[in-house]
XYZ file of C-alpha atoms in Angstrom:
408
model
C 0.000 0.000 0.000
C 1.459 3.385 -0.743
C 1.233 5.974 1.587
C 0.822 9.517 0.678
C 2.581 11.407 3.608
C 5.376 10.730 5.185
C 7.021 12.788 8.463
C 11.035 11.995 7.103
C 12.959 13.980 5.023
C 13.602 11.936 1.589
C 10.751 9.665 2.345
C 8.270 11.081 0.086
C 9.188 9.358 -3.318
C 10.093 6.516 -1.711
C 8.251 6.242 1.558
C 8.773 3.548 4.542
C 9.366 0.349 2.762
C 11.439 1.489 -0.413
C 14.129 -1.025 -0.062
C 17.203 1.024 -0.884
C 20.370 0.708 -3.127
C 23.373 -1.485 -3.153
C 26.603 -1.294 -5.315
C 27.685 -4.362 -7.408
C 24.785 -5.890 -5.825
C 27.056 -6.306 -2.264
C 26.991 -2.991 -0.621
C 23.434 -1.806 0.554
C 22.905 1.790 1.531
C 18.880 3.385 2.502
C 17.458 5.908 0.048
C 17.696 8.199 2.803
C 21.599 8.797 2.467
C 21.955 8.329 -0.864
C 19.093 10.942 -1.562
C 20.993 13.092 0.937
C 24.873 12.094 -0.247
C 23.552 13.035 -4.058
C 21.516 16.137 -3.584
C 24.956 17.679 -1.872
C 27.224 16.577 -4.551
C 24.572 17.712 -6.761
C 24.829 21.072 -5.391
C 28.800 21.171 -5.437
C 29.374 20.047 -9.113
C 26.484 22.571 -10.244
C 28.625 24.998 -8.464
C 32.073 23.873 -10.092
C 30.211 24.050 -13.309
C 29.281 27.319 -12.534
C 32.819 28.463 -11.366
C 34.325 26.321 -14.273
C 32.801 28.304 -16.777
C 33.567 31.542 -15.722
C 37.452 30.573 -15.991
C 37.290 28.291 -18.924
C 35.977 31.155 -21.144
C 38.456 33.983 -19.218
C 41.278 31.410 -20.492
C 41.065 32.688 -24.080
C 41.329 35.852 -25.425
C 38.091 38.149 -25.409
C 35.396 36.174 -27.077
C 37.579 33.235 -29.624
C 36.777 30.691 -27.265
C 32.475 30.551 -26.626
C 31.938 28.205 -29.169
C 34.974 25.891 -28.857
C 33.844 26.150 -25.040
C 30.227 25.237 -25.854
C 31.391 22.280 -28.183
C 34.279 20.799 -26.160
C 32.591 20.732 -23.243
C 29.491 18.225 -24.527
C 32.317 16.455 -26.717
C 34.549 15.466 -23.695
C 32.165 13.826 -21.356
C 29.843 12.768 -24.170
C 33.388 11.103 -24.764
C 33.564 9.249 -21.948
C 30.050 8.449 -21.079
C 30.135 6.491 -24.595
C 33.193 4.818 -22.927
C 31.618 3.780 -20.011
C 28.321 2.975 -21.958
C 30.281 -0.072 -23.945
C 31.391 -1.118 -20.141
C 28.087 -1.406 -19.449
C 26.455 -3.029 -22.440
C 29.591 -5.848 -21.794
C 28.233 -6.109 -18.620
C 24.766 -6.970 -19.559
C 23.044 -3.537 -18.010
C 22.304 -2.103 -21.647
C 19.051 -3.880 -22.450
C 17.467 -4.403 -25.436
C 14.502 -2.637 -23.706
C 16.445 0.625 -23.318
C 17.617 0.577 -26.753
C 13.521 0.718 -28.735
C 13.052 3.734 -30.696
C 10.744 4.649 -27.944
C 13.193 5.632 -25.463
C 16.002 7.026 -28.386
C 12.672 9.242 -29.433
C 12.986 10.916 -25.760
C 16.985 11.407 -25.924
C 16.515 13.453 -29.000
C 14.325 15.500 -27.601
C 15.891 16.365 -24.430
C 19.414 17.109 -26.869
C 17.708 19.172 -28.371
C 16.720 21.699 -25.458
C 20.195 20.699 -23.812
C 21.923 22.139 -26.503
C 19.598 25.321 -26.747
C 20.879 25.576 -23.595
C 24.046 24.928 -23.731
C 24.614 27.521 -26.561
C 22.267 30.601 -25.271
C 23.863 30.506 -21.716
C 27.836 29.673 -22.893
C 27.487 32.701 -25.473
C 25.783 34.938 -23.000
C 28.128 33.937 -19.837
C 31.040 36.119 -21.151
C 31.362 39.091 -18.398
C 31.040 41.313 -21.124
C 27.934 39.941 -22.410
C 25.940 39.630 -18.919
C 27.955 40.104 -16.017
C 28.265 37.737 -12.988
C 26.156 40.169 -10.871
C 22.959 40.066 -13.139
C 23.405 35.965 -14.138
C 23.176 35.139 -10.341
C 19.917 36.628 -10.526
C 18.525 35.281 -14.178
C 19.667 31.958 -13.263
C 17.258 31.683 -10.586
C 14.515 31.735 -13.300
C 15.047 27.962 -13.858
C 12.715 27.520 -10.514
C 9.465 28.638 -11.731
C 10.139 27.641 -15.288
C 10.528 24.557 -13.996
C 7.579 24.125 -11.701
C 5.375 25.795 -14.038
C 6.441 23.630 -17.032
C 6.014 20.355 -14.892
C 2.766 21.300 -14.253
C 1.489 21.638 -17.765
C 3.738 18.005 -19.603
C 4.364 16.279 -16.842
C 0.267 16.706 -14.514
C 2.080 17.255 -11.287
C -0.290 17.325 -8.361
C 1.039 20.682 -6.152
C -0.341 20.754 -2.654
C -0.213 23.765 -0.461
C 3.085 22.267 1.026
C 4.398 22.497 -2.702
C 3.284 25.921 -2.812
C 4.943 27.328 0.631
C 8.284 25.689 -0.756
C 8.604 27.301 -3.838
C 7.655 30.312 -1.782
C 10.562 30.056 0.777
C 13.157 28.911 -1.846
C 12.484 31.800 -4.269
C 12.617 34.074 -0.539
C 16.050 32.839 0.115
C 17.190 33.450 -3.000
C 16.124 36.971 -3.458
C 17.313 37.505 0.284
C 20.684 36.517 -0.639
C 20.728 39.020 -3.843
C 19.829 41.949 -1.647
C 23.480 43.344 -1.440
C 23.696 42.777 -5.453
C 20.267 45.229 -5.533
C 21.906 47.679 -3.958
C 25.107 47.750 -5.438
C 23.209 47.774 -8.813
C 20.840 50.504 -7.530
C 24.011 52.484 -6.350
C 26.091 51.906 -9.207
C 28.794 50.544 -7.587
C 29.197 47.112 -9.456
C 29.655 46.614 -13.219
C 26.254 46.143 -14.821
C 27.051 47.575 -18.002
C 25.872 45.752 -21.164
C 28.755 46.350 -23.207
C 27.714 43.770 -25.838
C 24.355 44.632 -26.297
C 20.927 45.304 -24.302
C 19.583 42.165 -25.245
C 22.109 39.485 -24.068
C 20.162 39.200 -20.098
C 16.760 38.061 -22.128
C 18.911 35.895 -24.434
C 20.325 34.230 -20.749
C 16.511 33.956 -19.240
C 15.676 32.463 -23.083
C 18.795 29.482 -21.858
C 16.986 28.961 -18.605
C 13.453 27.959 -20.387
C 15.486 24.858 -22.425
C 17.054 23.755 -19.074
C 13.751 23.196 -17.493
C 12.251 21.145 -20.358
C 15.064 19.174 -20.901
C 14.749 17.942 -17.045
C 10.937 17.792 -17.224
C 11.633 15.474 -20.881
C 13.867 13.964 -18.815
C 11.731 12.612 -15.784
C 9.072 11.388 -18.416
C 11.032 9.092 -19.995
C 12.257 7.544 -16.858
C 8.595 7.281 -15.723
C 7.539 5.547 -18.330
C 10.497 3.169 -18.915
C 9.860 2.014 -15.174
C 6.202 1.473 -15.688
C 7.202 -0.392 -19.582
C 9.631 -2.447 -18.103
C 7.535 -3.346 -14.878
C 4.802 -4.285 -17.280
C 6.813 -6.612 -18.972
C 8.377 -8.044 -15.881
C 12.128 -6.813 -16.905
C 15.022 -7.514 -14.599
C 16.302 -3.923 -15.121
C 13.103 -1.265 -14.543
C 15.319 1.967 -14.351
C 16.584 3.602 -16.900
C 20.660 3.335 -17.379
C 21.837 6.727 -15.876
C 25.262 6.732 -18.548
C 23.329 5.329 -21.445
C 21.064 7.924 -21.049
C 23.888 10.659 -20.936
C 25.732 8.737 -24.018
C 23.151 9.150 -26.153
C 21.759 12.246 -25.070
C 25.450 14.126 -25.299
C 26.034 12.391 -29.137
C 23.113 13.946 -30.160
C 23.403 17.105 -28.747
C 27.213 17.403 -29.714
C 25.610 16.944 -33.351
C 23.452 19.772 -32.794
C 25.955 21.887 -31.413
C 28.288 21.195 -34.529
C 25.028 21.846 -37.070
C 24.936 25.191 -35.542
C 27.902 26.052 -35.742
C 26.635 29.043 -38.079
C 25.288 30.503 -34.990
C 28.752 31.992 -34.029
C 28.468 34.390 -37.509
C 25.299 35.964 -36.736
C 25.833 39.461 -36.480
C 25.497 40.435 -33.063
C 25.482 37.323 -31.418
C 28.105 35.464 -32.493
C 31.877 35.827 -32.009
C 33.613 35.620 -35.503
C 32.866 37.758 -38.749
C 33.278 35.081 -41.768
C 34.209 31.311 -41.203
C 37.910 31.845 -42.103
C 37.826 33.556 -38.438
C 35.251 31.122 -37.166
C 37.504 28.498 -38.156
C 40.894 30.326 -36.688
C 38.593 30.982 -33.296
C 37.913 26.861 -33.675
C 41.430 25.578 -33.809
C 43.082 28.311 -31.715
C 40.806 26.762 -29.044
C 42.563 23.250 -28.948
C 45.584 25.181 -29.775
C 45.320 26.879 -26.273
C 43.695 24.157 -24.404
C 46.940 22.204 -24.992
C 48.902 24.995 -24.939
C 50.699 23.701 -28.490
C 51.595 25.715 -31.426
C 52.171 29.566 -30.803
C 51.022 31.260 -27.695
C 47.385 32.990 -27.659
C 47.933 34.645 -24.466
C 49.725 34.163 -21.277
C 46.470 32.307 -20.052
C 46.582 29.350 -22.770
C 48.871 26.818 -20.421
C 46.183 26.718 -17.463
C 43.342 26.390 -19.980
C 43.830 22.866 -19.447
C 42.952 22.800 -15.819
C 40.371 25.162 -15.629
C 38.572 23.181 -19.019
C 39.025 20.008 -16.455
C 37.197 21.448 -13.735
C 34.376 22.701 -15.961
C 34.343 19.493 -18.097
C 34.445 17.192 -15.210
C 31.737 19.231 -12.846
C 29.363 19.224 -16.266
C 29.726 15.628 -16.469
C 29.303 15.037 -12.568
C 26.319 17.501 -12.112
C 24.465 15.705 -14.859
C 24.790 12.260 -13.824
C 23.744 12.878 -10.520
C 21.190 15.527 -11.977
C 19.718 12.632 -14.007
C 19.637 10.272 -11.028
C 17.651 12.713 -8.493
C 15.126 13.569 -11.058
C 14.587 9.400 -11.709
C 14.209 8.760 -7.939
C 13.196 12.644 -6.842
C 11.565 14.684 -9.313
C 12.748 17.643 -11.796
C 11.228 20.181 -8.954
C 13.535 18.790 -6.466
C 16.700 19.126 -8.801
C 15.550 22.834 -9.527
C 15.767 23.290 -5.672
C 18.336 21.780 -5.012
C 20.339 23.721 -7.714
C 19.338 27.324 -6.408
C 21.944 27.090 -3.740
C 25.191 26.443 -6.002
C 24.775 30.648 -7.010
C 25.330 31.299 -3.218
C 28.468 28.970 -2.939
C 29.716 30.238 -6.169
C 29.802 33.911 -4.587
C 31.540 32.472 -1.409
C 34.282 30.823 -3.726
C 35.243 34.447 -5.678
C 35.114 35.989 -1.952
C 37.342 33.964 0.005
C 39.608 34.101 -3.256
C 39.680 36.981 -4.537
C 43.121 36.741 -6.897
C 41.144 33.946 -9.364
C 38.071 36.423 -9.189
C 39.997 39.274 -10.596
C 41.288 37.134 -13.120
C 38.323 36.113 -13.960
C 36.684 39.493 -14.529
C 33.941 38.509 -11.722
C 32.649 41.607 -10.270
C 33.914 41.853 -6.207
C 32.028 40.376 -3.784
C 31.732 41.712 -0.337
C 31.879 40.710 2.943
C 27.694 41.893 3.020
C 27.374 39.269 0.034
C 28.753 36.384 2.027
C 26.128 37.476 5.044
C 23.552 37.291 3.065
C 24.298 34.702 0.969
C 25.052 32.224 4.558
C 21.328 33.855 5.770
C 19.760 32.328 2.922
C 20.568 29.048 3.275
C 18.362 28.430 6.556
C 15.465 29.736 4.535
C 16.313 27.704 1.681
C 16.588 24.469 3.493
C 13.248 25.021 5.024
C 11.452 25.108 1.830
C 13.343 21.994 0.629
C 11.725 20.269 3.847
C 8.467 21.354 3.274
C 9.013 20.294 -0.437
C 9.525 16.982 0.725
C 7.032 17.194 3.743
C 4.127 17.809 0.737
C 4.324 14.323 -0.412
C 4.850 13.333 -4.074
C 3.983 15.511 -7.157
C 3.292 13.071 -9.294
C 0.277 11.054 -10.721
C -0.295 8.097 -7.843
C -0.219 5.672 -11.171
C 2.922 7.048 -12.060
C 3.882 6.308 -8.048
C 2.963 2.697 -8.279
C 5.481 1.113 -10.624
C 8.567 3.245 -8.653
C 8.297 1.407 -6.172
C 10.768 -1.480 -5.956
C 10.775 -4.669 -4.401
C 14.177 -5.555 -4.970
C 17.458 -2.750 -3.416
C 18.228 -1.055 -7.109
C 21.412 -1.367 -8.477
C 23.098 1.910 -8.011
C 25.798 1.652 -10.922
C 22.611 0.638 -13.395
């Protein structure tokens, strides 16, 4: 019998009997902590991404390397999820299930709004394009968009609990911009659009692809669960790095198909493709720091591309997990506190931030951001106080029997 509230924190997809994990079918660990453990490394590597991409693209000169930075970055863990993916097919966890056209269908479909947003927030994330002040503000957008877009593909049933969450995560968030208000109503931080007026709208226009993709996302994992539990499979959860093999192939397609983006006047970075192509191959040219020297930033373009890279690939793995065994709500939450840690990284070092170009962040900015978190946390406990958003069909075939195989 599935029960519809539960008093725990975690418990609410999963409720009292949901018989856990285990790893290489030996180790067992509760939902509890793994829900826990996942959601905080979730928050970390959204906040290395974050971090990483500020000091990837400050690594080449002005603008050359947006598009080598929006197409290496898919390429390279696409790269080795594909790896991993042939691991797993030898091993027998790639089934013929999660190959049908069916469930291929749903991976095109989320590559397509992953690399919408891939390429509207990379070529808008320059600090001359939107500056780090106003993107910790438009990148809170994702929240509503989210909950709002759940709401109208995915039926989600909100309850007043669901309500008062959004409510307290959207206060915490605007709490902790309160010294970036000021400073912008003062005029005392960099604000200036110096690439055009329009580049914070084309950043909110990234945020809308991000929340379908997730939303896309969670369906297909619903449904494969309920397929393959109809159909008595011995796998009923969707492979976490097929999913992310596929998903990144097509998307790195996409991103090389639109290419021409980066010659449209105004919003892309080279004039003609003889410079489009000179951008293209100065960017592996720096990243390896081979051939002649860009700039004197070229030979750490390698570490700072590993850190962005590696907390892409990270972030979406786990992402992918939490909204299989959470929700796409809960991985919007989750992700509105990695802004607040990513201002508490450029203040306690504030050499990297000036290299960076990041505007300066204050002593005030670290109290507010640390005041927010409280309020934050509370509406992530009433989120999961609310009991489930979804359909209590949908509820009924997520429910194992068996601990799941974590590394499936």
């Amino acid at each position: 019998m599935i029960r519809r509230k539960c008093s725990s924190i975690f418990a609410w997809r999963t409720f009292s009997h949901h018989p856990g994990f285990t790893i290489g079918h030996r180790w067992h660990f509760s939902f509890h902590l793994v829900a826990i453990v996942l959601s905080a490394l979730c928050i970390i590597f959204n906040t290395g991404q974050t971090i990483g991409l500020a000091l990837f693209l400050a690594s080449f000169p002005k603008l050359t390397g947006v598009y080598f930075v929006t197409f290496f970055g898919a390429f390279a863990y696409g790269f080795f999820c594909v790896l991993i993916t042939f691991w797993f097919a030898y091993k027998g966890q790639i089934t013929p299930a999660m190959r049908e056209w069916r469930w291929t269908r749903y991976m095109f479909y989320v590559s397509i709004f992953d690399a919408a947003n891939a390429l509207l927030i990379t070529f808008s994330s320059h600090g001359s394009r939107v500056p780090p002040a106003i993107t910790s503000i438009l990148s809170q957008i994702t929240i509503p968009f989210t909950f709002i877009f759940s709401k109208l593909l995915l039926r989600k049933n909100y309850r007043w609990l669901h309500f008062s969450s959004i409510g307290f995560v959207l206060l915490g968030v605007i709490f902790s911009l309160i010294p970036t208000f000021k400073q912008i109503h003062d005029g005392t931080t960099d604000t200036t659009l110096k690439q055009g007026w329009y580049w914070p709208f084309v950043y909110i226009l990234g945020c809308i692809p991000s929340a379908i993709k997730t939303i896309i996302q969670e369906r297909l994992q619903v449904d494969f669960t309920k397929y393959a539990r109809e159909r008595e499979e011995k796998i009923t959860r969707f492979s976490v790095i097929y999913f992310q093999a596929v998903e990144t192939m097509f998307q790195v397609t996409i991103i090389v198909l639109c290419f021409p983006l980066d010659l449209v006047p105004g919003f892309g970075t080279s004039d003609s493709i003889d410079q489009w192509w000179s951008s293209f191959s100065d960017g592996f040219k720096c990243l390896f720091n081979v051939g002649h020297t860009l700039n004197d930033r070229c030979h750490i373009a390698a570490g700072t591309g590993m850190l962005y890279i590696v907390s892409c690939l990270l972030a979406s793995v786990i992402g992918t997990f939490l909204t299989d065994h959470t929700s796409a709500n809960w991985l919007a939450i989750v992700s509105s506190i990695s802004p607040l840690l990513s201002t508490s990284f450029w203040f306690i070092f504030p050499g990297i931030n000036r290299w960076a170009g990041v505007a300066d962040v204050t002593g005030w900015d670290i109290g507010f951001n640390l005041g927010a978190l409280p309020i934050v946390f509370i509406g992530m406990v009433l989120y999961q106080s609310g009991g489930t958003d979804r359909q209590v069909d949908e509820e009924m075939p997520l429910i194992d029997k068996h601990p799941t195989e974590f590394l499936w």
